[in-house]
Amino acid sequence: MNIVVQKFGGTSVRNLECQRQVMQKVLRPYREGNKVIVVLSAMSGETNRLLDLAKEWTDTPDPAEVDSLVSTGEQVSSALFAMLLKQQGVKCRSVLGFQAPVKTNGAHGKARIVDIDEQKLKAMLQEYDILVMAGFQGCDDDMRITTLGRGGSDTSAVALAAAIDADVCEIYTDVPGVFTTDPNMCTDARKIDKIAYDEMLEMASMGAKVLQIRSVEFAKKYNVTVHVRSTFSDEPGTIVTQEDEIMESVLVSGIAYDKDQAQITLVHVQDNPGVSAQIFSPLAEQKILVDMIVQNPSKDGLTDMTFTVPRSDVDATLKTLSKLQYEIGYEELTHNLNVSKISIIGVGMRNHSGVASRAFQALADENVNILMISTSEIKVTCLIDDKYTELAVRTLHKAFSLEEGKHIE
Amino acid sequence: MNIVVQKFGGTSVRNLECQRQVMQKVLRPYREGNKVIVVLSAMSGETNRLLDLAKEWTDTPDPAEVDSLVSTGEQVSSALFAMLLKQQGVKCRSVLGFQAPVKTNGAHGKARIVDIDEQKLKAMLQEYDILVMAGFQGCDDDMRITTLGRGGSDTSAVALAAAIDADVCEIYTDVPGVFTTDPNMCTDARKIDKIAYDEMLEMASMGAKVLQIRSVEFAKKYNVTVHVRSTFSDEPGTIVTQEDEIMESVLVSGIAYDKDQAQITLVHVQDNPGVSAQIFSPLAEQKILVDMIVQNPSKDGLTDMTFTVPRSDVDATLKTLSKLQYEIGYEELTHNLNVSKISIIGVGMRNHSGVASRAFQALADENVNILMISTSEIKVTCLIDDKYTELAVRTLHKAFSLEEGKHIE
């Protein structure tokens, strides 16, 4: 049997009118003779309403109880949508996480899918033509409800598609697809037709919040082709797939940025073996996500250590390192909140040199000073003064001719 | 281990403040060293909100999906309450219907409990000191969520108490207990200390809506002592128990009334064998609940057949019987909406004659005309003109000295 997986987000199911629109999307593959698995998020606003209740009840809500609480959001939207479909005479039913079952580990609030019962799903698809799955949720070995974290319904959809070997996993959202950069920042931004998993991972982690990162990792691992597209139009969106499926590789796929960054510098650190561990282990223990790290060449046994953290972690970072001044041995601790991170992303740069230098030149031509640089195989990241964010994004977008969808020459 | 089951209704858990009050009730037996199973309803208003959503979505919502939808109400209240308890350092968790599991048949919306896994519950009580159960819900063999019908949390509580052989099943509600009659109608109404299951069944079915009828049937079947009491006071309420546990039996326990009645009469029915079946079978097929039935002595082969139905069923009753006039053979079909049913209830009357006559005399003294009479072992019911309802209730309450809690002389 041919199986199509479709996922719809909270905005798409937020009321009856929207759910009717979603129904038309679902009925199309059904009428073409496919079995359909529809994965739904909670109606928009509902998850936050429930989390607010938990916060009202206690400052430290038990994570297992929070999962039982918030999972009701998807339970409501899937039951309502199944009613709507059933009224059309479709053989369908809602399926909750524990019913599929979507087995996860016990990490409440950020559970990872361990197993999906393919046989049970297939048996249900024999009996029903459409399964309406509550996204975001699963259950652990003890049958307690777990949730997969924000955006977890994307991961639910991809995992289901992987488990059942679906022909396609369509992620419907309120944007038309993945763009070369943020269209709000650069009017030349263009929708990308195809993007490789690795590029998508870099784009997503930089704030292009179209897909939950974990769902992309899952798709990559199980080689699920994901089609990100709009609920509100019939235009094709962006296909996220294997690198070698993308025939015409481009040099650079997109420009991402992240304004939620802060730069921390330890001035004149004693450059002894193990000093990096002394600095970063205490931060890791506090779950502070350190991103870019740069160590200047040592001079007279002293070096400067600079790195970035999310702005919300600045206070905790400064507090932690201040306490350790004697132990680590540094002269001064400085920080800069007015920074932003710009990344040039593309699997094409693996085989082409010159991407970094072309980026630096373009920024230099606009007098944008680069504070830090870090590079990976498919990404070049620059830290800059945040007042230049918009200018830098536009400049780089133009420098790599992204508005034209230019292929590698 | 000593186990106490406590059930709290929707009003008792409707907000944080109320849940804190409930917590004090729950912590008492816990601190005395008991294990506690708390059964909760949905926060008041929530079930109706969800049912309204279903009605907005479709006129004919699928019953299985309605169950999945409305069961979220108890899921939310049990998760929130467990958070609150956990914050007090109590070893506790919420338990949903499918987790216990509370196994039911597949009759969605009015499912009946088939089995509760005593071993699993006992194992959970080894690990946790308090279990917060979502009432009203269970699951069928296919793991689909079922609900037990309005007031079903009472039945959940009694069934759990029966399964685990609890010492007591306390049903907390917003009234102090079961009264000799409706206190709104008769200021002399008195709280009953102990009432037999059968009496409670008659009281409940007559509109004294303190306990779901099914929960009382369940309690009777499994001999669970139920204590109905107020969430908002520490006074003891009413103990519902076996007849022989009630040492000082009273002649009459209470006076119940039901204003939601209509009287239907078929005038000059051909009194042939099988005519009753001809009249009542078509009504039963339409699920019309016929209550009192009186057939006058036949004269010239003709009789009058009079019975009562709920007012909401009058139209359907008249329509059905009109169609069958030729078949049944009656002259005229009349109905009277202005009637009300008054019942005198008491297991004591089993061994005492004279209850009915005393009642008739008391009503006659007040010039209340009796339209129909029906009696059972523990009940005398009179149909009267509904404008006399209040007068009749007060008169009978006084005639049997219910304000004094008089015992059988």
mmCIF file of C-alpha atoms in Angstrom, chain A residues 2-246:
data_model
loop_
_atom_site.group_PDB
_atom_site.id
_atom_site.type_symbol
_atom_site.label_atom_id
_atom_site.label_comp_id
_atom_site.label_asym_id
_atom_site.label_seq_id
_atom_site.Cartn_x
_atom_site.Cartn_y
_atom_site.Cartn_z
ATOM 1 C CA ASN A 2 1.096 3.564 -0.703
ATOM 2 C CA ILE A 3 1.330 5.634 2.437
ATOM 3 C CA VAL A 4 1.546 9.417 2.720
ATOM 4 C CA VAL A 5 2.438 11.085 6.013
ATOM 5 C CA GLN A 6 1.238 14.656 6.493
ATOM 6 C CA LYS A 7 1.932 16.862 9.487
ATOM 7 C CA PHE A 8 0.022 20.051 10.311
ATOM 8 C CA GLY A 9 1.099 22.588 12.913
ATOM 9 C CA GLY A 10 -0.907 24.428 15.539
ATOM 10 C CA THR A 11 -1.836 27.381 13.332
ATOM 11 C CA SER A 12 -3.234 25.003 10.721
ATOM 12 C CA VAL A 13 -5.614 23.297 13.181
ATOM 13 C CA ARG A 14 -6.428 26.251 15.414
ATOM 14 C CA ASN A 15 -10.184 26.338 14.663
ATOM 15 C CA LEU A 16 -12.911 24.622 12.694
ATOM 16 C CA GLU A 17 -12.365 26.706 9.568
ATOM 17 C CA CYS A 18 -8.641 25.897 9.471
ATOM 18 C CA GLN A 19 -9.294 22.215 10.140
ATOM 19 C CA ARG A 20 -11.672 22.165 7.162
ATOM 20 C CA GLN A 21 -8.853 23.522 4.997
ATOM 21 C CA VAL A 22 -6.525 20.867 6.369
ATOM 22 C CA MET A 23 -9.150 18.254 5.565
ATOM 23 C CA GLN A 24 -9.002 19.158 1.889
ATOM 24 C CA LYS A 25 -5.223 18.604 1.937
ATOM 25 C CA VAL A 26 -5.707 15.236 3.612
ATOM 26 C CA LEU A 27 -8.507 14.070 1.337
ATOM 27 C CA ARG A 28 -6.438 14.606 -1.811
ATOM 28 C CA PRO A 29 -3.946 11.738 -1.364
ATOM 29 C CA TYR A 30 -6.764 9.667 0.169
ATOM 30 C CA ARG A 31 -8.883 10.100 -2.960
ATOM 31 C CA GLU A 32 -5.898 9.176 -5.073
ATOM 32 C CA GLY A 33 -5.967 5.802 -3.342
ATOM 33 C CA ASN A 34 -3.255 6.323 -0.718
ATOM 34 C CA LYS A 35 -3.450 5.495 2.932
ATOM 35 C CA VAL A 36 -2.772 8.667 4.932
ATOM 36 C CA ILE A 37 -1.233 9.214 8.342
ATOM 37 C CA VAL A 38 -2.036 12.733 9.534
ATOM 38 C CA VAL A 39 0.075 14.032 12.412
ATOM 39 C CA LEU A 40 -1.370 17.009 14.280
ATOM 40 C CA SER A 41 -0.037 19.532 16.743
ATOM 41 C CA ALA A 42 -2.165 21.118 19.466
ATOM 42 C CA MET A 43 -4.398 23.992 18.428
ATOM 43 C CA SER A 44 -2.198 27.086 18.568
ATOM 44 C CA GLY A 45 -1.991 28.648 22.009
ATOM 45 C CA GLU A 46 -3.160 25.489 23.772
ATOM 46 C CA THR A 47 0.278 24.174 24.782
ATOM 47 C CA ASN A 48 1.170 27.539 26.272
ATOM 48 C CA ARG A 49 -2.176 27.738 28.080
ATOM 49 C CA LEU A 50 -1.489 24.355 29.687
ATOM 50 C CA LEU A 51 2.106 25.227 30.578
ATOM 51 C CA ASP A 52 0.855 28.455 32.180
ATOM 52 C CA LEU A 53 -1.542 26.404 34.306
ATOM 53 C CA ALA A 54 1.344 24.211 35.451
ATOM 54 C CA LYS A 55 3.372 27.309 36.354
ATOM 55 C CA GLU A 56 0.412 28.723 38.275
ATOM 56 C CA TRP A 57 0.144 25.470 40.240
ATOM 57 C CA THR A 58 3.817 25.161 41.178
ATOM 58 C CA ASP A 59 7.196 26.677 40.427
ATOM 59 C CA THR A 60 8.717 23.257 39.927
ATOM 60 C CA PRO A 61 6.153 21.113 38.150
ATOM 61 C CA ASP A 62 7.007 17.424 37.928
ATOM 62 C CA PRO A 63 8.125 16.765 34.316
ATOM 63 C CA ALA A 64 6.096 13.541 34.049
ATOM 64 C CA GLU A 65 2.942 15.371 35.116
ATOM 65 C CA VAL A 66 3.694 18.237 32.733
ATOM 66 C CA ASP A 67 3.822 15.688 29.910
ATOM 67 C CA SER A 68 0.498 14.171 30.908
ATOM 68 C CA LEU A 69 -0.922 17.698 31.068
ATOM 69 C CA VAL A 70 0.363 19.168 27.804
ATOM 70 C CA SER A 71 -0.232 16.017 25.772
ATOM 71 C CA THR A 72 -3.958 16.727 26.104
ATOM 72 C CA GLY A 73 -3.475 19.496 23.522
ATOM 73 C CA GLU A 74 -2.766 17.028 20.717
ATOM 74 C CA GLN A 75 -5.364 14.635 22.098
ATOM 75 C CA VAL A 76 -8.034 17.313 21.647
ATOM 76 C CA SER A 77 -6.977 18.370 18.144
ATOM 77 C CA SER A 78 -6.690 14.793 16.875
ATOM 78 C CA ALA A 79 -10.096 13.761 18.271
ATOM 79 C CA LEU A 80 -11.782 16.805 16.742
ATOM 80 C CA PHE A 81 -10.112 16.318 13.374
ATOM 81 C CA ALA A 82 -11.037 12.622 13.307
ATOM 82 C CA MET A 83 -14.678 13.600 13.941
ATOM 83 C CA LEU A 84 -14.550 15.937 10.977
ATOM 84 C CA LEU A 85 -13.083 13.298 8.667
ATOM 85 C CA LYS A 86 -15.462 10.624 9.895
ATOM 86 C CA GLN A 87 -18.400 12.852 9.000
ATOM 87 C CA GLN A 88 -17.143 12.694 5.398
ATOM 88 C CA GLY A 89 -17.585 8.957 5.495
ATOM 89 C CA VAL A 90 -13.862 8.233 5.765
ATOM 90 C CA LYS A 91 -12.796 5.137 7.696
ATOM 91 C CA CYS A 92 -10.522 6.832 10.205
ATOM 92 C CA ARG A 93 -9.624 7.117 13.869
ATOM 93 C CA SER A 94 -7.441 9.172 16.151
ATOM 94 C CA VAL A 95 -4.314 7.477 17.505
ATOM 95 C CA LEU A 96 -2.591 8.669 20.666
ATOM 96 C CA GLY A 97 1.081 8.171 21.455
ATOM 97 C CA PHE A 98 0.442 5.219 23.757
ATOM 98 C CA GLN A 99 -1.913 3.638 21.259
ATOM 99 C CA ALA A 100 0.421 3.527 18.245
ATOM 100 C CA PRO A 101 2.498 2.987 20.358
ATOM 101 C CA VAL A 102 5.308 5.494 19.888
ATOM 102 C CA LYS A 103 7.769 4.140 22.433
ATOM 103 C CA THR A 104 10.244 6.648 23.849
ATOM 104 C CA ASN A 105 12.805 6.776 26.594
ATOM 105 C CA GLY A 106 11.700 8.295 29.886
ATOM 106 C CA ALA A 107 13.216 11.761 29.433
ATOM 107 C CA HIS A 108 10.040 13.718 30.079
ATOM 108 C CA GLY A 109 9.724 16.952 28.133
ATOM 109 C CA LYS A 110 12.476 15.980 25.699
ATOM 110 C CA ALA A 111 11.924 12.272 25.148
ATOM 111 C CA ARG A 112 13.550 10.435 22.258
ATOM 112 C CA ILE A 113 11.690 7.930 20.154
ATOM 113 C CA VAL A 114 13.017 4.422 20.701
ATOM 114 C CA ASP A 115 10.596 2.338 18.689
ATOM 115 C CA ILE A 116 7.379 2.534 16.708
ATOM 116 C CA ASP A 117 5.378 -0.657 16.307
ATOM 117 C CA GLU A 118 5.331 -1.007 12.521
ATOM 118 C CA GLN A 119 3.139 -4.130 12.617
ATOM 119 C CA LYS A 120 0.478 -2.498 14.765
ATOM 120 C CA LEU A 121 0.472 0.601 12.535
ATOM 121 C CA LYS A 122 0.136 -1.511 9.410
ATOM 122 C CA ALA A 123 -2.716 -3.468 10.987
ATOM 123 C CA MET A 124 -4.480 -0.195 11.773
ATOM 124 C CA LEU A 125 -3.932 0.973 8.193
ATOM 125 C CA GLN A 126 -5.610 -2.219 6.986
ATOM 126 C CA GLU A 127 -8.689 -1.337 9.019
ATOM 127 C CA TYR A 128 -8.661 2.439 8.549
ATOM 128 C CA ASP A 129 -7.855 4.583 5.514
ATOM 129 C CA ILE A 130 -6.679 7.575 7.512
ATOM 130 C CA LEU A 131 -5.015 7.588 10.921
ATOM 131 C CA VAL A 132 -5.072 10.883 12.805
ATOM 132 C CA MET A 133 -2.029 10.772 15.064
ATOM 133 C CA ALA A 134 -1.532 13.044 18.034
ATOM 134 C CA GLY A 135 1.924 14.473 17.436
ATOM 135 C CA PHE A 136 4.542 15.441 20.035
ATOM 136 C CA GLN A 137 3.691 12.528 22.339
ATOM 137 C CA GLY A 138 4.761 8.979 23.060
ATOM 138 C CA CYS A 139 4.944 6.674 26.048
ATOM 139 C CA ASP A 140 7.739 5.057 27.995
ATOM 140 C CA ASP A 141 8.055 1.408 29.014
ATOM 141 C CA ASP A 142 5.840 2.046 32.012
ATOM 142 C CA MET A 143 3.058 3.441 29.748
ATOM 143 C CA ARG A 144 3.576 6.936 31.113
ATOM 144 C CA ILE A 145 3.018 9.714 28.606
ATOM 145 C CA THR A 146 6.126 11.476 27.319
ATOM 146 C CA THR A 147 6.570 14.452 24.999
ATOM 147 C CA LEU A 148 9.274 15.144 22.458
ATOM 148 C CA GLY A 149 9.915 18.831 23.157
ATOM 149 C CA ARG A 150 8.852 21.940 21.258
ATOM 150 C CA GLY A 151 8.182 21.211 17.606
ATOM 151 C CA GLY A 152 8.128 17.516 18.472
ATOM 152 C CA SER A 153 5.257 16.835 16.078
ATOM 153 C CA ASP A 154 7.732 17.230 13.195
ATOM 154 C CA THR A 155 9.768 14.433 14.712
ATOM 155 C CA SER A 156 6.635 12.337 15.249
ATOM 156 C CA ALA A 157 5.795 12.679 11.569
ATOM 157 C CA VAL A 158 9.275 11.834 10.315
ATOM 158 C CA ALA A 159 9.594 8.899 12.716
ATOM 159 C CA LEU A 160 6.239 7.503 11.609
ATOM 160 C CA ALA A 161 7.214 7.934 7.964
ATOM 161 C CA ALA A 162 10.474 6.108 8.671
ATOM 162 C CA ALA A 163 8.786 3.303 10.618
ATOM 163 C CA ILE A 164 6.216 2.604 7.957
ATOM 164 C CA ASP A 165 8.409 3.405 4.971
ATOM 165 C CA ALA A 166 6.065 6.098 3.685
ATOM 166 C CA ASP A 167 6.441 7.482 0.182
ATOM 167 C CA VAL A 168 6.662 11.026 1.415
ATOM 168 C CA CYS A 169 6.492 12.985 4.638
ATOM 169 C CA GLU A 170 4.833 16.335 4.083
ATOM 170 C CA ILE A 171 5.286 18.938 6.798
ATOM 171 C CA TYR A 172 2.629 21.622 6.387
ATOM 172 C CA THR A 173 3.364 24.914 8.015
ATOM 173 C CA ASP A 174 2.410 28.577 7.775
ATOM 174 C CA VAL A 175 5.323 29.466 5.496
ATOM 175 C CA PRO A 176 5.777 28.307 1.873
ATOM 176 C CA GLY A 177 9.041 26.474 2.555
ATOM 177 C CA VAL A 178 12.671 27.064 3.475
ATOM 178 C CA PHE A 179 14.175 30.346 2.229
ATOM 179 C CA THR A 180 17.706 31.339 1.296
ATOM 180 C CA THR A 181 17.487 33.719 4.231
ATOM 181 C CA ASP A 182 14.882 35.461 6.376
ATOM 182 C CA PRO A 183 12.501 37.209 3.925
ATOM 183 C CA ASN A 184 11.737 39.797 6.590
ATOM 184 C CA MET A 185 15.350 40.860 6.507
ATOM 185 C CA CYS A 186 16.114 40.530 2.825
ATOM 186 C CA THR A 187 13.441 41.018 0.196
ATOM 187 C CA ASP A 188 15.533 39.070 -2.325
ATOM 188 C CA ALA A 189 15.161 35.881 -0.255
ATOM 189 C CA ARG A 190 14.108 33.000 -2.469
ATOM 190 C CA LYS A 191 12.363 29.748 -1.642
ATOM 191 C CA ILE A 192 14.772 26.800 -1.916
ATOM 192 C CA ASP A 193 13.432 23.894 -3.992
ATOM 193 C CA LYS A 194 15.727 21.243 -2.562
ATOM 194 C CA ILE A 195 18.052 21.294 0.400
ATOM 195 C CA ALA A 196 20.340 18.647 1.871
ATOM 196 C CA TYR A 197 19.762 17.334 5.414
ATOM 197 C CA ASP A 198 23.043 18.795 6.645
ATOM 198 C CA GLU A 199 22.284 22.222 5.235
ATOM 199 C CA MET A 200 18.834 22.111 6.793
ATOM 200 C CA LEU A 201 20.375 21.209 10.145
ATOM 201 C CA GLU A 202 22.602 24.277 9.959
ATOM 202 C CA MET A 203 19.748 26.492 8.815
ATOM 203 C CA ALA A 204 17.424 25.231 11.550
ATOM 204 C CA SER A 205 19.935 25.623 14.344
ATOM 205 C CA MET A 206 20.536 29.203 13.247
ATOM 206 C CA GLY A 207 16.943 30.205 13.807
ATOM 207 C CA ALA A 208 15.233 29.296 10.548
ATOM 208 C CA LYS A 209 12.579 27.630 12.654
ATOM 209 C CA VAL A 210 10.677 25.756 9.993
ATOM 210 C CA LEU A 211 11.483 22.245 11.179
ATOM 211 C CA GLN A 212 12.481 20.904 14.571
ATOM 212 C CA ILE A 213 16.205 20.042 14.322
ATOM 213 C CA ARG A 214 15.639 16.588 15.736
ATOM 214 C CA SER A 215 13.178 15.763 12.971
ATOM 215 C CA VAL A 216 15.867 16.580 10.405
ATOM 216 C CA GLU A 217 18.403 14.380 12.198
ATOM 217 C CA PHE A 218 15.782 11.626 12.175
ATOM 218 C CA ALA A 219 15.030 12.158 8.497
ATOM 219 C CA LYS A 220 18.732 12.012 7.690
ATOM 220 C CA LYS A 221 19.298 8.877 9.741
ATOM 221 C CA TYR A 222 16.392 6.984 8.187
ATOM 222 C CA ASN A 223 16.600 8.678 4.794
ATOM 223 C CA VAL A 224 13.071 10.085 4.847
ATOM 224 C CA THR A 225 12.343 12.649 2.158
ATOM 225 C CA VAL A 226 10.603 15.582 3.817
ATOM 226 C CA HIS A 227 8.508 18.083 1.917
ATOM 227 C CA VAL A 228 8.062 21.346 3.826
ATOM 228 C CA ARG A 229 5.139 23.305 2.387
ATOM 229 C CA SER A 230 2.316 25.714 3.115
ATOM 230 C CA THR A 231 -1.099 24.735 4.476
ATOM 231 C CA PHE A 232 -2.552 27.776 2.807
ATOM 232 C CA SER A 233 -1.442 27.199 -0.777
ATOM 233 C CA ASP A 234 -0.988 24.368 -3.253
ATOM 234 C CA GLU A 235 2.478 25.455 -4.399
ATOM 235 C CA PRO A 236 5.267 22.953 -3.853
ATOM 236 C CA GLY A 237 7.530 23.894 -0.972
ATOM 237 C CA THR A 238 11.058 22.738 -0.111
ATOM 238 C CA ILE A 239 12.227 19.133 -0.383
ATOM 239 C CA VAL A 240 14.691 18.139 2.328
ATOM 240 C CA THR A 241 16.608 15.107 1.158
ATOM 241 C CA GLN A 242 19.945 13.355 0.710
ATOM 242 C CA GLU A 243 22.759 15.390 -0.736
ATOM 243 C CA ASP A 244 23.145 13.111 -3.764
ATOM 244 C CA GLU A 245 19.453 13.447 -4.589
ATOM 245 C CA ILE A 246 20.060 17.096 -5.318
#
